[in-house]
XYZ file of C-alpha atoms in Angstrom:
658
model
C -3.987 -31.917 -0.491
C -3.244 -32.606 3.158
C -3.916 -29.828 5.635
C -2.154 -29.932 8.993
C -3.253 -28.370 12.254
C -2.166 -24.851 13.120
C 0.425 -25.935 15.693
C 2.696 -22.979 15.063
C -0.180 -20.529 15.019
C -1.049 -21.372 18.618
C 2.555 -21.053 19.725
C 3.046 -17.749 17.949
C -0.194 -16.140 19.052
C 0.383 -16.776 22.734
C 3.587 -14.768 22.520
C 2.538 -11.999 20.162
C -1.106 -11.231 20.575
C -1.529 -9.061 23.589
C -3.599 -6.567 21.606
C -4.364 -3.095 22.913
C -5.323 -2.602 26.532
C -9.059 -3.175 26.500
C -10.825 0.142 26.070
C -14.272 0.963 27.392
C -15.550 -0.970 24.396
C -14.018 -4.451 24.077
C -15.397 -4.754 20.537
C -13.466 -1.646 19.490
C -10.307 -3.069 21.055
C -10.574 -6.301 19.093
C -11.212 -4.594 15.746
C -8.712 -1.806 16.385
C -5.810 -4.153 17.141
C -3.132 -4.094 14.454
C -2.520 -7.207 12.369
C -0.398 -9.751 14.230
C 1.842 -10.131 11.175
C 2.834 -6.887 9.463
C 5.165 -8.596 6.958
C 6.557 -12.120 6.600
C 9.332 -13.929 4.711
C 10.319 -17.615 4.226
C 13.941 -18.724 4.715
C 15.862 -20.087 1.693
C 15.768 -23.618 3.136
C 12.058 -23.334 3.942
C 12.416 -24.228 7.627
C 11.848 -20.826 9.254
C 9.806 -17.666 8.838
C 10.787 -14.149 9.793
C 7.924 -11.785 10.530
C 7.337 -8.316 11.887
C 4.791 -8.164 14.701
C 3.275 -5.107 16.425
C 4.315 -4.098 19.930
C 2.544 -0.975 21.173
C 3.225 1.687 18.573
C 6.352 -0.107 17.465
C 7.227 -3.474 16.029
C 9.539 -6.415 16.548
C 11.260 -8.883 14.221
C 10.537 -12.488 15.187
C 11.886 -15.818 13.918
C 9.650 -18.879 14.003
C 10.771 -22.449 13.398
C 8.380 -24.332 11.105
C 9.964 -27.694 11.903
C 10.487 -27.589 15.664
C 7.645 -25.239 16.521
C 7.779 -23.605 19.946
C 7.888 -19.936 20.843
C 9.306 -17.577 18.220
C 12.565 -15.798 18.912
C 12.705 -12.022 19.193
C 15.574 -10.355 17.353
C 15.278 -6.569 16.918
C 12.635 -3.961 17.672
C 11.687 -0.432 16.652
C 9.802 2.028 18.832
C 7.530 3.421 16.108
C 8.322 6.922 17.350
C 11.612 7.962 15.739
C 12.252 4.654 14.002
C 10.104 2.158 12.138
C 10.830 -1.411 11.062
C 9.471 -1.609 7.527
C 10.263 -5.043 6.069
C 12.731 -7.896 6.493
C 13.756 -10.539 3.937
C 16.049 -13.542 4.185
C 19.353 -13.115 2.367
C 20.733 -16.471 3.490
C 19.641 -18.982 6.118
C 21.902 -17.123 8.554
C 21.040 -13.501 7.834
C 18.246 -11.133 6.904
C 18.179 -7.682 5.361
C 15.776 -5.221 6.965
C 14.737 -1.716 6.023
C 14.444 0.799 8.837
C 12.887 4.241 8.565
C 14.110 7.008 10.859
C 12.637 10.444 11.437
C 14.560 13.603 12.335
C 13.832 17.300 12.380
C 15.055 19.057 9.238
C 16.634 22.517 8.926
C 13.245 24.215 8.541
C 11.654 22.240 11.360
C 9.967 19.712 9.083
C 10.219 16.047 9.991
C 12.562 14.358 7.489
C 12.375 10.657 6.669
C 15.528 8.553 6.239
C 15.727 4.904 5.207
C 18.618 2.539 5.927
C 19.239 -1.141 5.206
C 20.748 -3.327 7.918
C 21.746 -6.982 8.145
C 20.429 -9.031 11.051
C 21.977 -12.317 12.191
C 19.099 -14.799 12.398
C 20.558 -16.498 15.486
C 22.168 -13.753 17.577
C 20.204 -10.755 16.345
C 23.447 -8.844 15.732
C 22.861 -5.834 13.464
C 25.219 -4.275 10.918
C 24.606 -1.229 8.737
C 24.382 -2.288 5.099
C 23.607 1.087 3.528
C 26.545 3.414 2.947
C 26.005 6.314 5.305
C 26.601 9.936 4.296
C 29.931 11.596 5.107
C 30.572 14.858 6.953
C 31.627 16.392 3.618
C 28.314 15.602 1.891
C 26.737 18.509 0.012
C 23.235 17.110 0.418
C 21.237 14.905 2.777
C 21.214 11.207 1.894
C 17.675 10.194 2.802
C 17.448 7.089 0.593
C 19.349 4.115 2.016
C 18.758 1.924 -1.037
C 16.605 -0.998 -2.140
C 17.258 -4.705 -2.719
C 16.634 -5.363 -6.419
C 18.143 -8.869 -6.846
C 19.353 -11.759 -4.691
C 22.014 -12.870 -7.242
C 21.541 -16.672 -7.295
C 23.672 -19.299 -9.087
C 26.560 -19.755 -6.702
C 26.734 -16.236 -5.310
C 25.423 -17.228 -1.872
C 24.816 -14.234 0.375
C 25.166 -11.624 -2.359
C 22.582 -9.046 -3.345
C 22.214 -6.160 -5.762
C 21.301 -2.935 -3.984
C 20.567 0.515 -5.293
C 22.685 3.256 -3.764
C 22.046 6.984 -3.647
C 25.335 8.810 -4.167
C 25.708 12.335 -2.778
C 28.573 14.585 -3.947
C 31.026 15.882 -1.358
C 32.997 19.051 -0.789
C 36.346 18.820 -2.562
C 38.041 21.809 -0.926
C 40.991 20.741 1.233
C 40.832 17.027 0.379
C 41.792 14.620 -2.368
C 39.435 11.826 -1.330
C 36.062 13.541 -1.726
C 33.609 11.962 -4.148
C 31.879 13.948 -6.878
C 29.562 11.084 -7.839
C 25.874 11.984 -7.802
C 22.635 10.052 -8.372
C 21.285 6.518 -8.173
C 23.546 3.555 -8.943
C 23.695 -0.179 -8.225
C 26.194 -2.133 -6.125
C 26.753 -5.835 -5.523
C 27.200 -6.441 -1.805
C 28.406 -9.493 0.089
C 26.053 -9.738 3.041
C 28.537 -11.503 5.333
C 31.609 -9.330 4.736
C 29.821 -6.145 3.585
C 32.329 -5.895 0.731
C 30.847 -4.122 -2.259
C 31.570 -3.378 -5.872
C 29.920 -1.116 -8.396
C 27.555 -2.649 -10.936
C 25.928 0.482 -12.357
C 27.557 3.911 -11.973
C 25.407 6.631 -10.422
C 23.396 8.763 -12.813
C 21.859 12.016 -11.655
C 18.496 11.367 -13.341
C 18.234 7.625 -12.627
C 15.150 6.621 -10.621
C 14.782 2.883 -11.258
C 16.716 -0.269 -12.170
C 15.079 -3.594 -13.059
C 16.992 -6.877 -13.109
C 16.289 -10.258 -14.663
C 16.124 -11.912 -11.221
C 19.448 -13.612 -11.897
C 21.857 -10.788 -11.120
C 21.786 -8.769 -14.357
C 20.467 -5.216 -14.612
C 18.440 -5.058 -17.827
C 16.262 -1.893 -17.583
C 16.985 1.606 -16.337
C 14.546 4.480 -15.803
C 15.715 8.096 -16.095
C 13.554 11.009 -14.944
C 15.118 14.370 -15.812
C 14.176 17.207 -13.483
C 12.908 20.625 -14.447
C 15.045 23.752 -14.238
C 13.425 24.386 -10.840
C 14.584 21.024 -9.518
C 11.191 19.301 -9.569
C 10.488 15.869 -11.064
C 9.807 15.990 -14.778
C 6.684 14.406 -16.260
C 8.582 11.846 -18.343
C 10.464 8.715 -17.287
C 12.721 7.578 -20.123
C 13.305 3.829 -20.055
C 16.331 2.067 -21.548
C 17.188 -1.600 -21.940
C 20.283 -3.619 -22.682
C 20.575 -6.878 -24.582
C 21.977 -9.896 -22.700
C 25.691 -9.678 -21.823
C 26.033 -6.138 -23.235
C 26.674 -2.887 -21.380
C 25.267 -0.363 -23.838
C 21.823 1.079 -23.140
C 19.186 1.293 -25.870
C 15.909 3.307 -25.791
C 12.886 1.267 -24.638
C 10.217 3.980 -24.450
C 8.801 6.880 -22.447
C 6.270 6.904 -19.625
C 4.503 10.251 -19.198
C 2.929 11.007 -15.811
C 0.503 13.903 -15.718
C -2.214 14.782 -13.185
C -2.457 11.229 -11.891
C -2.645 9.499 -15.275
C 0.127 7.711 -17.172
C 0.748 7.287 -20.880
C 3.222 4.820 -22.330
C 4.773 1.467 -21.437
C 5.536 1.018 -17.728
C 7.968 -1.939 -17.300
C 7.683 -4.036 -14.149
C 9.755 -7.174 -14.663
C 12.163 -8.984 -16.998
C 11.925 -12.611 -18.104
C 15.475 -13.698 -18.890
C 14.510 -16.897 -20.719
C 12.061 -15.148 -23.030
C 14.202 -11.984 -23.143
C 11.167 -9.750 -22.673
C 10.031 -7.029 -20.338
C 6.560 -7.303 -18.824
C 4.706 -4.086 -18.151
C 1.457 -2.163 -18.394
C 0.140 0.260 -20.980
C -3.145 1.694 -22.153
C -5.303 -0.540 -24.342
C -8.681 0.749 -25.522
C -8.958 3.073 -22.543
C -8.008 0.447 -19.947
C -4.757 -0.870 -18.493
C -3.442 -4.074 -20.107
C -0.358 -6.264 -19.705
C 2.162 -6.333 -22.547
C 5.500 -7.997 -23.191
C 8.212 -6.167 -25.135
C 11.210 -7.974 -26.646
C 14.491 -6.640 -25.269
C 16.235 -6.580 -28.613
C 16.370 -4.335 -31.661
C 12.869 -5.394 -32.760
C 11.161 -4.227 -29.536
C 8.401 -6.637 -30.589
C 5.317 -5.915 -28.528
C 2.704 -8.534 -27.634
C -0.565 -8.150 -25.749
C -0.463 -10.670 -22.873
C -3.656 -9.936 -20.953
C -6.330 -7.488 -22.071
C -9.176 -7.866 -19.618
C -10.869 -4.625 -18.669
C -9.728 -4.997 -15.087
C -6.123 -6.247 -15.272
C -4.022 -4.288 -12.802
C -1.189 -6.353 -11.353
C 1.562 -8.837 -12.076
C 1.846 -12.020 -10.028
C 5.435 -12.981 -9.268
C 6.875 -15.746 -7.169
C 10.142 -16.937 -5.630
C 13.452 -15.314 -4.870
C 13.902 -14.489 -8.551
C 10.501 -12.771 -8.704
C 9.595 -14.645 -11.856
C 6.358 -13.621 -13.540
C 3.741 -16.365 -13.265
C 0.433 -14.615 -13.866
C -1.702 -11.525 -13.750
C -4.345 -10.367 -11.274
C -7.628 -8.628 -11.975
C -10.749 -7.564 -10.143
C -14.337 -8.333 -11.042
C -16.539 -8.535 -7.973
C -13.422 -9.835 -6.184
C -9.714 -10.150 -6.970
C -8.692 -13.192 -9.011
C -5.496 -14.507 -10.582
C -4.894 -15.859 -14.066
C -1.763 -18.009 -13.934
C 0.506 -18.459 -16.955
C 2.278 -21.298 -15.140
C 0.217 -24.550 -15.559
C 1.453 -26.041 -12.280
C 0.473 -22.938 -10.307
C -2.865 -22.783 -12.103
C -3.572 -26.322 -10.935
C -2.336 -25.515 -7.430
C -4.573 -22.443 -7.275
C -7.628 -24.612 -7.971
C -6.568 -27.112 -5.288
C -5.975 -24.373 -2.712
C -9.396 -22.873 -3.391
C -10.952 -26.264 -2.569
C -8.819 -26.703 0.562
C -9.648 -23.189 1.819
C -13.262 -22.631 0.709
C -13.921 -19.753 3.100
C -10.757 -17.921 2.094
C -10.924 -17.352 -1.665
C -8.447 -14.451 -1.690
C -5.205 -16.396 -2.109
C -1.857 -14.785 -2.892
C 1.693 -16.128 -2.948
C 3.961 -14.175 -0.624
C 7.348 -15.929 -0.757
C 9.115 -19.208 -1.546
C 12.232 -21.080 -0.536
C 15.219 -21.301 -2.892
C 13.964 -24.135 -5.126
C 10.275 -23.153 -4.784
C 9.405 -26.520 -3.284
C 7.765 -24.653 -0.402
C 5.461 -21.686 -0.921
C 4.400 -19.121 1.659
C 0.901 -17.852 0.934
C -1.865 -15.733 2.375
C -5.537 -16.704 2.247
C -8.522 -14.703 3.474
C -12.035 -13.571 2.695
C -14.775 -11.225 3.824
C -15.728 -13.113 6.991
C -12.189 -14.389 7.558
C -9.421 -11.787 8.102
C -6.972 -14.355 6.779
C -3.932 -16.389 7.754
C -0.515 -17.321 6.401
C 0.207 -20.883 5.275
C 3.150 -22.886 3.995
C 2.472 -25.329 1.171
C 4.932 -28.180 0.595
C 4.905 -29.307 -3.050
C 6.625 -32.608 -2.201
C 4.240 -33.775 0.525
C 1.294 -31.726 -0.778
C 0.794 -30.595 2.808
C -0.681 -27.240 3.802
C 0.250 -25.917 7.257
C -1.143 -22.785 8.844
C 1.535 -20.477 10.201
C -0.583 -17.885 11.979
C -3.847 -15.939 11.637
C -3.411 -12.212 11.100
C -6.167 -11.146 13.496
C -6.383 -13.767 16.254
C -8.353 -11.422 18.531
C -11.272 -11.771 16.108
C -11.185 -15.583 16.075
C -14.411 -15.893 18.068
C -16.126 -12.827 16.587
C -18.976 -13.175 14.099
C -18.079 -11.171 11.004
C -20.349 -9.772 8.323
C -20.506 -10.998 4.736
C -19.719 -8.479 1.999
C -21.804 -8.308 -1.174
C -20.887 -6.640 -4.473
C -23.743 -4.437 -5.716
C -24.339 -1.552 -8.114
C -26.541 1.486 -7.704
C -27.635 4.187 -10.129
C -26.082 7.637 -9.926
C -28.196 10.695 -10.697
C -27.231 10.553 -14.379
C -28.060 6.837 -14.601
C -24.478 5.568 -14.439
C -24.218 2.279 -12.539
C -21.761 2.710 -9.639
C -20.081 -0.468 -8.310
C -19.966 -0.793 -4.542
C -19.704 -3.246 -1.653
C -22.465 -3.629 0.915
C -21.770 -4.986 4.395
C -24.773 -5.791 6.579
C -24.664 -6.604 10.306
C -24.421 -10.362 11.019
C -27.897 -11.841 11.352
C -29.612 -8.712 10.020
C -32.476 -8.790 7.516
C -30.879 -5.729 5.866
C -33.807 -3.407 6.470
C -34.402 -0.234 8.514
C -30.827 -0.014 9.805
C -28.603 2.860 10.865
C -26.342 3.140 7.820
C -22.961 4.495 6.792
C -21.542 5.424 3.405
C -17.764 4.892 3.522
C -15.848 6.370 0.531
C -12.285 5.112 0.067
C -9.045 7.104 0.169
C -6.806 7.998 -2.727
C -8.696 9.249 -4.661
C -6.764 7.170 -7.217
C -7.555 3.903 -5.438
C -10.529 1.547 -5.111
C -12.223 -0.685 -2.582
C -12.113 -4.455 -3.085
C -14.070 -7.395 -1.751
C -12.615 -8.856 1.422
C -12.083 -8.086 5.099
C -12.074 -4.395 6.054
C -11.566 -3.780 9.762
C -13.271 -0.388 9.718
C -16.379 -1.531 7.842
C -16.563 -4.755 9.864
C -16.421 -2.859 13.162
C -19.399 -0.696 12.271
C -21.290 -3.737 10.971
C -20.618 -5.436 14.314
C -22.152 -2.397 16.018
C -25.315 -2.750 13.934
C -24.661 -0.429 10.989
C -25.098 -1.211 7.311
C -21.982 -0.025 5.422
C -21.790 0.920 1.738
C -18.370 1.369 0.089
C -18.791 2.962 -3.362
C -16.153 2.934 -6.098
C -17.231 6.363 -7.275
C -16.083 7.916 -10.533
C -12.531 9.040 -9.826
C -11.621 5.580 -8.492
C -8.755 3.667 -10.097
C -9.103 0.327 -11.869
C -12.050 1.180 -14.103
C -10.300 2.920 -16.987
C -9.608 6.478 -18.100
C -13.241 7.491 -18.585
C -14.159 6.416 -15.046
C -11.140 8.183 -13.522
C -12.264 11.500 -15.067
C -9.814 14.304 -14.284
C -9.460 12.753 -10.776
C -11.452 12.969 -7.560
C -10.396 16.548 -6.784
C -10.781 18.256 -10.158
C -13.949 16.228 -10.833
C -15.116 16.408 -7.249
C -18.735 17.152 -8.139
C -19.032 13.839 -9.981
C -17.065 11.803 -7.414
C -18.805 13.213 -4.343
C -22.122 13.177 -6.208
C -21.722 9.421 -6.672
C -20.972 9.065 -2.945
C -24.131 10.956 -2.072
C -26.173 8.889 -4.529
C -24.964 5.835 -2.617
C -26.589 7.255 0.495
C -29.810 7.915 -1.381
C -29.763 4.350 -2.694
C -29.490 2.975 0.859
C -32.591 4.964 1.768
C -34.571 4.048 -1.373
C -33.903 0.343 -0.803
C -35.182 0.511 2.762
C -31.760 -0.454 4.084
C -31.190 2.886 5.811
C -33.747 3.816 8.416
C -35.227 7.310 7.922
C -32.924 9.957 9.384
C -30.277 7.369 10.343
C -27.711 7.930 7.590
C -24.066 8.916 8.281
C -20.805 9.103 6.353
C -17.325 7.995 7.439
C -14.083 8.369 5.471
C -10.284 8.318 5.791
C -7.896 10.609 3.842
C -9.637 11.396 0.527
C -12.586 9.500 1.989
C -12.577 12.035 4.834
C -12.513 14.825 2.256
C -15.496 13.262 0.458
C -17.326 12.864 3.771
C -16.989 16.579 4.522
C -17.598 17.728 0.959
C -20.716 15.554 0.701
C -22.588 18.023 2.893
C -21.410 20.931 0.757
C -23.445 19.354 -2.055
C -26.393 18.244 0.088
C -26.468 19.459 3.673
C -29.567 17.447 4.557
C -28.474 13.991 3.393
C -26.100 12.798 6.127
C -26.890 13.395 9.782
C -23.330 12.822 11.044
C -19.819 13.029 9.563
C -16.665 11.235 10.701
C -13.490 12.289 8.859
C -10.131 10.636 9.571
C -6.997 12.493 8.397
C -9.050 14.405 5.819
C -7.991 16.827 3.121
C -10.000 19.987 3.823
C -8.383 22.684 1.664
C -6.924 22.004 -1.787
C -4.680 25.071 -1.792
C -3.197 23.980 1.536
C -2.641 20.497 0.133
C -0.753 22.041 -2.769
C 1.369 24.140 -0.394
C 2.268 21.077 1.704
C 4.175 19.616 -1.265
C 5.984 22.857 -2.129
C 9.383 21.744 -0.828
C 9.333 18.285 -2.424
C 10.511 17.168 -5.855
C 7.020 15.940 -6.773
C 5.466 19.388 -6.365
C 4.699 19.831 -10.063
C 2.906 16.447 -10.067
C 0.770 17.420 -7.053
C 0.166 20.872 -8.529
C -1.113 19.364 -11.793
C -3.197 16.774 -9.935
C -5.003 19.445 -7.909
C -5.207 21.801 -10.860
C -6.219 25.467 -10.912
C -9.582 27.109 -11.235
C -12.865 27.614 -9.429
C -12.948 24.002 -8.204
C -10.081 24.714 -5.781
C -12.345 26.973 -3.707
C -15.650 25.270 -4.450
C -14.151 21.838 -3.772
C -12.539 22.677 -0.409
C -14.699 21.807 2.630
C -12.896 24.297 4.883
C -13.845 27.134 2.499
C -17.476 26.041 2.520
C -17.868 25.239 6.213
C -21.022 27.345 6.545
C -22.843 24.933 4.232
C -22.138 21.899 6.469
C -25.000 21.436 8.924
C -24.303 17.926 10.263
C -22.096 17.475 13.350
C -18.490 16.598 12.477
C -15.975 14.426 14.323
C -12.371 14.338 13.036
C -9.311 12.272 13.979
C -5.759 13.132 12.901
C -2.185 12.177 13.844
C 0.086 15.160 14.483
C 2.957 13.487 12.569
C 0.914 12.868 9.413
C 3.199 13.429 6.383
C 0.507 12.552 3.822
C -2.081 15.088 4.925
C -0.852 17.607 7.465
C -2.799 17.941 10.697
C -3.192 21.610 9.856
C -5.945 20.539 7.452
C -8.140 19.233 10.277
C -7.257 22.136 12.567
C -8.325 24.557 9.830
C -11.595 22.662 9.322
C -12.383 22.709 13.041
C -11.770 26.470 13.222
C -13.859 27.200 10.137
C -16.737 25.057 11.362
C -16.825 26.775 14.732
C -16.594 30.254 13.179
C -19.545 29.311 10.963
C -21.537 28.179 14.000
C -21.268 24.493 13.205
C -20.485 21.566 15.478
C -17.006 20.066 15.064
C -14.624 18.142 17.288
C -11.031 17.219 16.464
C -9.201 14.417 18.247
C -5.429 14.659 17.789
C -3.133 11.666 18.246
C 0.319 12.763 19.348
C 3.191 11.011 17.599
C 1.068 9.148 15.031
C 1.088 9.476 11.244
C -1.515 9.039 8.496
C -2.143 5.344 9.248
C -2.676 5.761 13.015
C -0.613 2.614 13.569
C -1.442 2.038 17.221
C -3.983 -0.463 18.516
C -5.029 1.600 21.523
C -5.458 4.746 19.427
C -7.517 2.876 16.843
C -9.663 1.277 19.554
C -10.323 4.668 21.105
C -11.141 6.120 17.675
C -13.631 3.337 16.926
C -15.275 3.599 20.333
C -15.584 7.383 20.171
C -16.840 7.330 16.569
C -19.500 4.759 17.459
C -20.669 6.859 20.429
C -20.721 10.005 18.283
C -22.746 8.346 15.517
C -25.278 6.899 17.928
C -25.794 10.220 19.662
C -26.015 12.142 16.372
C -28.463 9.656 14.833
C -30.531 9.340 17.998
C -29.877 5.616 18.473
């Protein structure tokens, strides 16, 4: 395999990578900078890439020429305030389809989110609205602007299948109002914007899956309750090739964060099967189900840790399955890709996390990402014909000359003897002993940490801290028994595991006496605060970013949304709601607390942190809240992140007496 120099990377980075204005701490500025490529796509002919790059709090769509090189061309931008550029994909060599999110104040003062699809001319940057906008007669707000579900190949150049949310209209005084309601599918010509119906709207429809070749083969229906909330069951239907009638495929039941039943993800037209996930001996496994009257079901991959399909190309064909042991790996079904994966691993030895991102029309050129723990990663284009591998651009060029810390998978014993998997990051050059240390629980709680580069953990390691990231019970990816009821209802077990991680750091001599802190984001922030409710003496400082602090408030925040019953069941009812809410137990928290929160957070309202700050102060505790105006749950702003890192580092050092 031939590997070419990163000619384009140098050209791109000089244009894009300005990074945040250097804060008081240059290290914080480098780690806090957003990734230089937020999303990337390869043109059908394989000669150009389109990528979204950060600019301030906003983003810009850029086009880079892989053949000619040179500076990339700027097409469209979003401010990040009232509009956000989400993702852009090539429809043809001349045009892209981009999704834009917009935010407006709703009738009750809440900030409503709208999505719209637009076409962008790859040469001029001219923009046209692709989504059908709502009319003045609409009886409801059309927030969903649709999704691309198929590129319709085989001679239909520039045509795509898009979902469309239909909203009924007032019929009084007009003969042209539409009474159609629900989610349907249209075929749209990207150049002319002409459209025709493929699937009529159905009020309960929530999902359509195609075969990657222009045919809708699976439909998901989710009836709502009498109160208008989402029901627990998604009923899936399939159709046989070249038929219009729908036949029952199965039911997926969603309850309190767990799912039961077959969850289809993709269709293989040649094999006439649906690939999807279902429970197998208490763990998630990949199955195929024949899309015919037999509904023959075969177990495809049954490892304990299977959790994702690997698809490739413009037809999204299924080529493998991913799983996580100590680190994420891929098992390819496709022999050619299996061989290529081995070759790429040899060509990129320091970047073992390799994933295929996109491909040109005939899949002769593949766009891929490769990274590792001490390498934040880069995008490459692999040419199957020449067997050449060319770097497009690194994702964090500001860290190119920064020594990063290696990440090691470990396990530690919880109080009941259960072995808890975790990742340990030690400062570069450290002997791993007598260090200021941080336990960093992940968000979710139905998520998990994985081996690789983590900008938050790496920053603290660069500042001399040991960092432990535990996959406590309540984390996803370890089966039903590990998930328990979830990290809120089973908070004593989940947070107990987090605390046992801190005790392990001390028992191993990694954490210096009295130099142990905890840092978390979202649910991780909740766990950080709640950790001191269980053991007030363990951690000497707490940093909580966008934390949940009161479970009843979290429930109330979802009251006006269709998923309220799901959130309600996830949180549950009982004594744990009070006992498991940090804001209701503020008097038990003795360590100083520093919180960060964006005032436009739609995942966890900023009221949660404001409540926590008030309760801490009323209880005589020490708490500071830093609010970021105009930012949401992710704090997507390099300067804000740099300031957060710098302030958190100062706070931890002062609190730990460093």
